[in-house]
Coordinates of N, CA and C in Angstrom, one line a residue:
X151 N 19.1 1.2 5.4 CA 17.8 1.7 5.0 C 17.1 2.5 6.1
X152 N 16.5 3.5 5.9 CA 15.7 4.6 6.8 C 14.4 4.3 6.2
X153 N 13.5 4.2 6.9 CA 12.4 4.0 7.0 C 11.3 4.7 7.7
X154 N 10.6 5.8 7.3 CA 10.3 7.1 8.2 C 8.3 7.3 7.6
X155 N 8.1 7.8 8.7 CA 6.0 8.7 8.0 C 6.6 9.3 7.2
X156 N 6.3 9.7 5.7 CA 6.3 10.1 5.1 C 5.6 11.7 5.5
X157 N 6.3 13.1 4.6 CA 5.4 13.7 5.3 C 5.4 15.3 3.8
X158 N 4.7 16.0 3.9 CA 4.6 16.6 2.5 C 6.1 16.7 1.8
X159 N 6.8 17.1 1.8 CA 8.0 17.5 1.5 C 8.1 16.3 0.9
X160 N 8.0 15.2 1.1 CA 7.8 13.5 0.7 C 7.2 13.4 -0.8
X161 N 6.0 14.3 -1.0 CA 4.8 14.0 -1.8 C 5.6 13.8 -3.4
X162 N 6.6 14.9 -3.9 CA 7.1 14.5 -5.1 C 7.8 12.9 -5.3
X163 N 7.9 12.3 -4.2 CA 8.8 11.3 -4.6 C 8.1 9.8 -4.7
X164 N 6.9 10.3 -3.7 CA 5.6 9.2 -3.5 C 5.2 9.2 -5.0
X165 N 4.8 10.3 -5.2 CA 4.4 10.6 -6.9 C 5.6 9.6 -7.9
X166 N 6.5 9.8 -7.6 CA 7.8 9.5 -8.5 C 7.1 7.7 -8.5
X167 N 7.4 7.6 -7.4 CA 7.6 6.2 -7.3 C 6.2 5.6 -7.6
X168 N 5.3 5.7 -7.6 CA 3.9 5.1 -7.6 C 4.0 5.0 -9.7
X169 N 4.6 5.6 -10.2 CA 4.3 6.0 -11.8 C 4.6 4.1 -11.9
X170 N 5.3 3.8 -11.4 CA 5.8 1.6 -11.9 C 4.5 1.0 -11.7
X171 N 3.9 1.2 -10.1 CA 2.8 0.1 -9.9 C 1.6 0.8 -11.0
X172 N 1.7 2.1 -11.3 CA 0.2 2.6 -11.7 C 0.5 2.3 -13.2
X173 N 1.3 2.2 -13.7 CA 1.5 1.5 -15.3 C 1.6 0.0 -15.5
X174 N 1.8 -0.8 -14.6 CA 1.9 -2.1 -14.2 C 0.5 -2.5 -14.2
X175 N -0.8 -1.6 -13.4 CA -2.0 -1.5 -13.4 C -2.5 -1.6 -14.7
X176 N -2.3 -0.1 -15.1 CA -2.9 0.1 -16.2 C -2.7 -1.0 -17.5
X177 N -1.1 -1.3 -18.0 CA -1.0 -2.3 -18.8 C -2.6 -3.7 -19.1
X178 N -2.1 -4.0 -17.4 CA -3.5 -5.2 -17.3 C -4.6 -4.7 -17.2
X179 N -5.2 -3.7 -17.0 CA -6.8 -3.3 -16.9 C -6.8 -1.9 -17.6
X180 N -6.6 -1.3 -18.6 CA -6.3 -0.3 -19.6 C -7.4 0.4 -19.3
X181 N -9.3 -0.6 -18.8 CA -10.4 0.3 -19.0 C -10.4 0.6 -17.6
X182 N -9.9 0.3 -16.6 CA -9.7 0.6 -15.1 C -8.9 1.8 -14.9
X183 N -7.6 1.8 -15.0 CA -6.5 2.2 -14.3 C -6.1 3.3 -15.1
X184 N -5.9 4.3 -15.0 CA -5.7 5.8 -15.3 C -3.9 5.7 -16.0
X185 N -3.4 5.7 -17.1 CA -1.5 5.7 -17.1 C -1.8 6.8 -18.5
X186 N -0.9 8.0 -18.7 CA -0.6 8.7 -17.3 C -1.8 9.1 -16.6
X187 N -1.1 9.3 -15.1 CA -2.0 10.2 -14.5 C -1.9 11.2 -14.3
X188 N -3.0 12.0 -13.9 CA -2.8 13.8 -13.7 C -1.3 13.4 -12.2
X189 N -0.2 14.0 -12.4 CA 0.5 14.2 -11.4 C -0.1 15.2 -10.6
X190 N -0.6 16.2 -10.6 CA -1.2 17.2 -9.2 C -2.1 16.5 -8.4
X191 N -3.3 15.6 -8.7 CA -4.2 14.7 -9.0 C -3.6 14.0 -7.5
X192 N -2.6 13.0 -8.4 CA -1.8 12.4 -8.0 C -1.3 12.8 -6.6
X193 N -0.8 13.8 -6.4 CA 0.1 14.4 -4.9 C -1.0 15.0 -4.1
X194 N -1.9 15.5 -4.9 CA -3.5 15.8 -3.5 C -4.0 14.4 -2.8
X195 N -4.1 13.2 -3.7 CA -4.6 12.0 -3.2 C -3.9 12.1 -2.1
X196 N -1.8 12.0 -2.4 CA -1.3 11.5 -1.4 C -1.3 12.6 -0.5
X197 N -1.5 13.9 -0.7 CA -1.1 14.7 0.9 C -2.7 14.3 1.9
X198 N -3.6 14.2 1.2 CA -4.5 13.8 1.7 C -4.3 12.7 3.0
X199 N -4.2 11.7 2.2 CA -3.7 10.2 3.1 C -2.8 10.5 4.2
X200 N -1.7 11.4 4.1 CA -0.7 12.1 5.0 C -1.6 12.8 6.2
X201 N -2.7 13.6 5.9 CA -3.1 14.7 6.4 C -4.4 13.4 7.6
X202 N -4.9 12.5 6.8 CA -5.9 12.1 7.8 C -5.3 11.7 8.8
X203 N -6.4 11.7 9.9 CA -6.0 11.0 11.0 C -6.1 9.1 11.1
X204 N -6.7 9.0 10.1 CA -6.7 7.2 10.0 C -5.5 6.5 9.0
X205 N -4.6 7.5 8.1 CA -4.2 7.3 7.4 C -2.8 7.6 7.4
X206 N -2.0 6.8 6.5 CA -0.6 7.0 6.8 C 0.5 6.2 5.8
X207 N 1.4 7.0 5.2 CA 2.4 6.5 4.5 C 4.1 6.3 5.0
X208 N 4.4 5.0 5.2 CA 5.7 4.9 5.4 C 6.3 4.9 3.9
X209 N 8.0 5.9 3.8 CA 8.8 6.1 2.8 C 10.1 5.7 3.2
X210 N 10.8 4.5 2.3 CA 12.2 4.2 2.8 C 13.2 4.8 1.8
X211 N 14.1 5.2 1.8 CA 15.5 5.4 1.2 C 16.6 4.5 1.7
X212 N 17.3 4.1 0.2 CA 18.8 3.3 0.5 C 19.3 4.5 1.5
X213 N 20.4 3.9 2.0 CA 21.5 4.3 2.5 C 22.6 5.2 1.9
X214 N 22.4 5.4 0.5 CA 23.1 6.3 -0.4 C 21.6 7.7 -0.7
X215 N 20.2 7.5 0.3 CA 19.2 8.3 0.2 C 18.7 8.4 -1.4
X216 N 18.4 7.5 -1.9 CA 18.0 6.6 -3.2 C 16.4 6.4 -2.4
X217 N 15.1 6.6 -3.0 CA 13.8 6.5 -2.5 C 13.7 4.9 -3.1
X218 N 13.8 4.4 -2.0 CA 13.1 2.7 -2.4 C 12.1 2.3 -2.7
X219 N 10.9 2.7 -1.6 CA 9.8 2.4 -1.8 C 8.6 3.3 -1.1
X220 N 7.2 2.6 -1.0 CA 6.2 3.7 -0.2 C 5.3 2.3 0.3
X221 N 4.7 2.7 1.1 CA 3.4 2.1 1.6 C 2.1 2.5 2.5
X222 N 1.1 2.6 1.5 CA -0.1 3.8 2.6 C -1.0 2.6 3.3
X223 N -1.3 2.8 4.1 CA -2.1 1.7 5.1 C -3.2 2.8 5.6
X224 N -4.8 2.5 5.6 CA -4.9 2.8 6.6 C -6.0 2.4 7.7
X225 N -6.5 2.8 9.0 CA -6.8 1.9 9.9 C -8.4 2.4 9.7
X226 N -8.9 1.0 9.9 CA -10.8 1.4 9.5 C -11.1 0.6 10.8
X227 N -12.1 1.2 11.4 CA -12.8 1.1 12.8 C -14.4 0.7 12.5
X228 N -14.6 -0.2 12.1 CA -16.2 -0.7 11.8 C -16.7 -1.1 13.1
X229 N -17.8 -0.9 13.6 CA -18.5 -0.9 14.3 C -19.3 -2.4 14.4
X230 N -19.6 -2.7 15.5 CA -20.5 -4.3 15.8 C -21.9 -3.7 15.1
X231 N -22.0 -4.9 14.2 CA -23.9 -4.8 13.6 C -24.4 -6.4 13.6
X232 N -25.6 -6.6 13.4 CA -26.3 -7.7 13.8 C -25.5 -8.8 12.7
X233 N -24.3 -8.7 11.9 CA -23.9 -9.7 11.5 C -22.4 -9.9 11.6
X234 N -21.7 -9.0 12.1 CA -20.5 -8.8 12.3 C -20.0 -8.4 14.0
X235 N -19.0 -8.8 14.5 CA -18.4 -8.0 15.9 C -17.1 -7.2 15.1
X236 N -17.2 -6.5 16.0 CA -16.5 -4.9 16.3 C -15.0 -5.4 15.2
X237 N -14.6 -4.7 14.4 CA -13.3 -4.6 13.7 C -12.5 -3.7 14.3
X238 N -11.5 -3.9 14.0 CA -10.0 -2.6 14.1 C -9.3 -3.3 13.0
X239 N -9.1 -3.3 11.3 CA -8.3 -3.7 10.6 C -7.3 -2.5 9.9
X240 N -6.5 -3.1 9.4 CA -5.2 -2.3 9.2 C -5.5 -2.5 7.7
X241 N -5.7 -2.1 7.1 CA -5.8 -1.8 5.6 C -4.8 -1.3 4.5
X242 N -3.6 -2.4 4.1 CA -2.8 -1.8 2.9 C -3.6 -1.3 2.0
X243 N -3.1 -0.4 1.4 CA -4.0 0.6 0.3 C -2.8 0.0 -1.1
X244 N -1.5 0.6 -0.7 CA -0.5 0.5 -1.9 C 0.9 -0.3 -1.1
X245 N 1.2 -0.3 -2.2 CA 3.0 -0.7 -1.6 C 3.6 -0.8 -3.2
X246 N 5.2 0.4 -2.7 CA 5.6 -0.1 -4.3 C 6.6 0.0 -3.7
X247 N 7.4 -0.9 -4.3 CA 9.5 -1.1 -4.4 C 10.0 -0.9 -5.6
X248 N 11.1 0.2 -5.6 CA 11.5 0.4 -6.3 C 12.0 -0.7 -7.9
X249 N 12.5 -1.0 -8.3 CA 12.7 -2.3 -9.3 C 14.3 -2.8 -8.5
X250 N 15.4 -1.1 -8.6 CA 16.5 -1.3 -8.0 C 16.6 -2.0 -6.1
X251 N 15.3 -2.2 -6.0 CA 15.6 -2.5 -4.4 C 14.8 -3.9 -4.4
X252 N 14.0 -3.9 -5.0 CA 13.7 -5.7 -5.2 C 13.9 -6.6 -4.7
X253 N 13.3 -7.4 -4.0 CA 14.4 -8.6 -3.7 C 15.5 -8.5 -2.7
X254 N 15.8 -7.3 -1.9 CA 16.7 -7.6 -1.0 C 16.1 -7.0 0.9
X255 N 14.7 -6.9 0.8 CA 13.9 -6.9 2.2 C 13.4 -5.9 2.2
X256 N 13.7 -5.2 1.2 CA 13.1 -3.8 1.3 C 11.0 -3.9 1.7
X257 N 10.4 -4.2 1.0 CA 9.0 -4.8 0.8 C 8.8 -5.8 2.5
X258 N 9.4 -6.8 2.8 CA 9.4 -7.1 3.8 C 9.3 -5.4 5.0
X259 N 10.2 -4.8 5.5 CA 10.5 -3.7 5.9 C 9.7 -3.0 6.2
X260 N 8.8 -2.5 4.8 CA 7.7 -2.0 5.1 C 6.8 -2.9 5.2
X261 N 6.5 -3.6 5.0 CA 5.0 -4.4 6.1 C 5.4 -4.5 7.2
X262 N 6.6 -4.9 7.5 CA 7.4 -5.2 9.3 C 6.4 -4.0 9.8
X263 N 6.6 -2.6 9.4 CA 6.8 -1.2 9.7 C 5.3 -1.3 10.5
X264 N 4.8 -1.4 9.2 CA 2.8 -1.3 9.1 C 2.2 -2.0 10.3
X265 N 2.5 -3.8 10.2 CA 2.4 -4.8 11.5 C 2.4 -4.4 13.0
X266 N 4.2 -3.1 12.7 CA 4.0 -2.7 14.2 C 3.2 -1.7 14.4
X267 N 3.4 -1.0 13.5 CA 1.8 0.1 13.4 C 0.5 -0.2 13.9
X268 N -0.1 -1.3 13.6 CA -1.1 -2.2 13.1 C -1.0 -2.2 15.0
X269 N -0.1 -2.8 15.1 CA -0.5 -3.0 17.1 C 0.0 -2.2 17.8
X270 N 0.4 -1.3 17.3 CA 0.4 0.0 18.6 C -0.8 0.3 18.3
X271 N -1.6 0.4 17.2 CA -3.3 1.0 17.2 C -4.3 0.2 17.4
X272 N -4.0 -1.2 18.0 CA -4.8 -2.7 18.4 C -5.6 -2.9 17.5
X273 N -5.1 -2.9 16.4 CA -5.4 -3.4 14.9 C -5.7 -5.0 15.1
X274 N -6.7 -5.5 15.3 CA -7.3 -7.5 14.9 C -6.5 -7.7 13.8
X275 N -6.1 -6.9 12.9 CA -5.7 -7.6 11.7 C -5.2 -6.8 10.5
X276 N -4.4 -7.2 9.5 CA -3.7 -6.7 8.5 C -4.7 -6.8 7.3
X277 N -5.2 -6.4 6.4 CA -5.8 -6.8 5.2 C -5.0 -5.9 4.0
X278 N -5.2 -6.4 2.7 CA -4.7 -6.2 1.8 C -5.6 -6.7 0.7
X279 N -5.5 -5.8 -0.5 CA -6.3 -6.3 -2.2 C -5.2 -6.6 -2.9
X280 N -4.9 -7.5 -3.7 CA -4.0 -7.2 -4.6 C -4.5 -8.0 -5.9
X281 N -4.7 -7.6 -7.2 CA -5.2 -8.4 -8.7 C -4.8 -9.2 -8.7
X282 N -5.3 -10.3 -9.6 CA -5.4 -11.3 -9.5 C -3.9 -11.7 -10.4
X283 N -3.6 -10.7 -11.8 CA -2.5 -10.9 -12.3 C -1.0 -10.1 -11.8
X284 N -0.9 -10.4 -10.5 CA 0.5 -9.9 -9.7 C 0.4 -10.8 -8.6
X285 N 0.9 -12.4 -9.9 CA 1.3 -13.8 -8.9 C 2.6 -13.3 -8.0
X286 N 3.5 -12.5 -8.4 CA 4.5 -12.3 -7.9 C 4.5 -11.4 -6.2
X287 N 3.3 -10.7 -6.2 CA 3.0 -10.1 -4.5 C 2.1 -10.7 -4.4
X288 N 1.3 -12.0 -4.8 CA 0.9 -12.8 -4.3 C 1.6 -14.1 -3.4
X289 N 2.9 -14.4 -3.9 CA 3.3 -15.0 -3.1 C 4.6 -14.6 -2.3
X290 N 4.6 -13.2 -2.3 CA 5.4 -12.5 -1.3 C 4.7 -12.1 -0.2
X291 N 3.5 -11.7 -0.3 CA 2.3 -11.6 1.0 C 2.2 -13.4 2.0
X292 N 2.0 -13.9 1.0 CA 2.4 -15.4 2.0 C 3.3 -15.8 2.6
X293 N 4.3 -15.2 2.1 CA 5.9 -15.4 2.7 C 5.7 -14.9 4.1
X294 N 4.8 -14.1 3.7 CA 4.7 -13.3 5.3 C 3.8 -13.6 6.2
X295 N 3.2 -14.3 5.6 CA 1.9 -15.2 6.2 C 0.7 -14.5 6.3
X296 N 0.1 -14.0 5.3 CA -0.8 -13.7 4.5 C -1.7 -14.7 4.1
X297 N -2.9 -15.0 4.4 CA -4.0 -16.1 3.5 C -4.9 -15.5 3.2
X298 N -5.2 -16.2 1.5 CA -6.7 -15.5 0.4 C -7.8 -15.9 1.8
X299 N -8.5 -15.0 1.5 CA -9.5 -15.3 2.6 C -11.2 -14.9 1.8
X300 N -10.5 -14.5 0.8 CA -12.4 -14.2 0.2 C -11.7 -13.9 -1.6
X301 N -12.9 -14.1 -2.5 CA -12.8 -13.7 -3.4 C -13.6 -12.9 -4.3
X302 N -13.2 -11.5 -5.1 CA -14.2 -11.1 -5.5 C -14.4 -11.1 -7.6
X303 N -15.7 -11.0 -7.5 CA -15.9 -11.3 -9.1 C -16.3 -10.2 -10.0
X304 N -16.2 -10.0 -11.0 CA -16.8 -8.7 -12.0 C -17.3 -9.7 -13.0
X305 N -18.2 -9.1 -13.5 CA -19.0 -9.3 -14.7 C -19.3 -7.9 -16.0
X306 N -18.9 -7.6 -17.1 CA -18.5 -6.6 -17.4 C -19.7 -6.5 -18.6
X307 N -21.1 -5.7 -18.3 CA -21.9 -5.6 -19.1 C -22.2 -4.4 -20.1

C-alpha cells in the first residue's frame, strides 16, 4: 500500500471515493446530508482542504494502484481564554475505505499516517465526530484507543 498528501491531480478520485461515506450519510439523515452531490461542489471543497495551510488529505492505493481510501484532518490552534488552556488538536474531518479494502489495515494506516502528522505539528491530541449510527467506526476508533469524551444533542423544531 502507498500512502501519500494527496495533491490536485488526486481530486477526481477523492470525489470518487467520498460518493460511499456521503450516501451512507445521507441514507441515515436524508434532511442533513446532500446524496447526490454537486461533484464540482464536491472537488472545490477538496482542492480547498489541499490548498490550506492547516489542512490536509492523505490518499492510499493497493499495490495493483486501486484508490483505497482518503483521510482529511485538519490542525486547529485555539488560543488560552479564561476557561480553557492553549490547544493544538488534530481534527479528523473524513476517512473513507474503500468496501474492497475493508478490514485488512487499510483505515488503521491512515490514522497511523495522521498520529504521526499530529506530532510532527505538536498536536495535544487527535479528535474526531463520528454519528451516532456508524457502531461499526465506532468501535474501530477504540481499537485504536479512541474514548467518547463528550456528547452532543439535537432537538428538531
Amino acid at each position: 500500500m502507498e500512502i501519500r498528501k494527496a495533491t490536485k491531480s488526486d481530486l477526481p478520485t477523492v470525489v470518487s471515493l467520498n460518493d460511499t461515506v456521503q450516501k451512507i450519510h445521507a441514507e441515515a439523515h436524508p434532511h442533513l446530508f446532500k446524496y447526490p452531490v454537486d461533484l464540482s461542489a464536491l472537488e472545490a471543497f477538496f482542492e480547498k482542504m489541499i490548498d490550506q495551510l492547516n489542512g490536509l488529505i492523505f490518499i492510499t492505493f493497493s499495490d495493483t494502484g486501486d484508490p483505497a481510501g482518503y483521510i482529511c484532518a485538519v490542525i486547529h490552534c485555539v488560543p488560552e481564554n479564561p476557561f480553557k488552556f492553549e490547544q493544538r488538536v488534530m481534527y479528523i474531518d473524513q476517512m473513507v475505505v474503500s468496501s474492497a479494502y475493508r478490514n485488512i489495515g487499510v483505515g488503521r494506516m491512515l490514522m497511523e499516517k495522521v498520529e504521526e502528522y499530529a506530532k510532527d505539528l505538536e498536536a495535544d491530541r487527535i479528535e474526531l465526530g463520528s454519528w451516532m449510527f456508524n457502531q461499526g467506526a465506532h468501535k474501530f476508533f477504540e481499537k485504536l484507543g479512541f474514548s467518547k469524551f463528550k456528547a452532543a444533542f439535537w432537538k428538531s423544531i
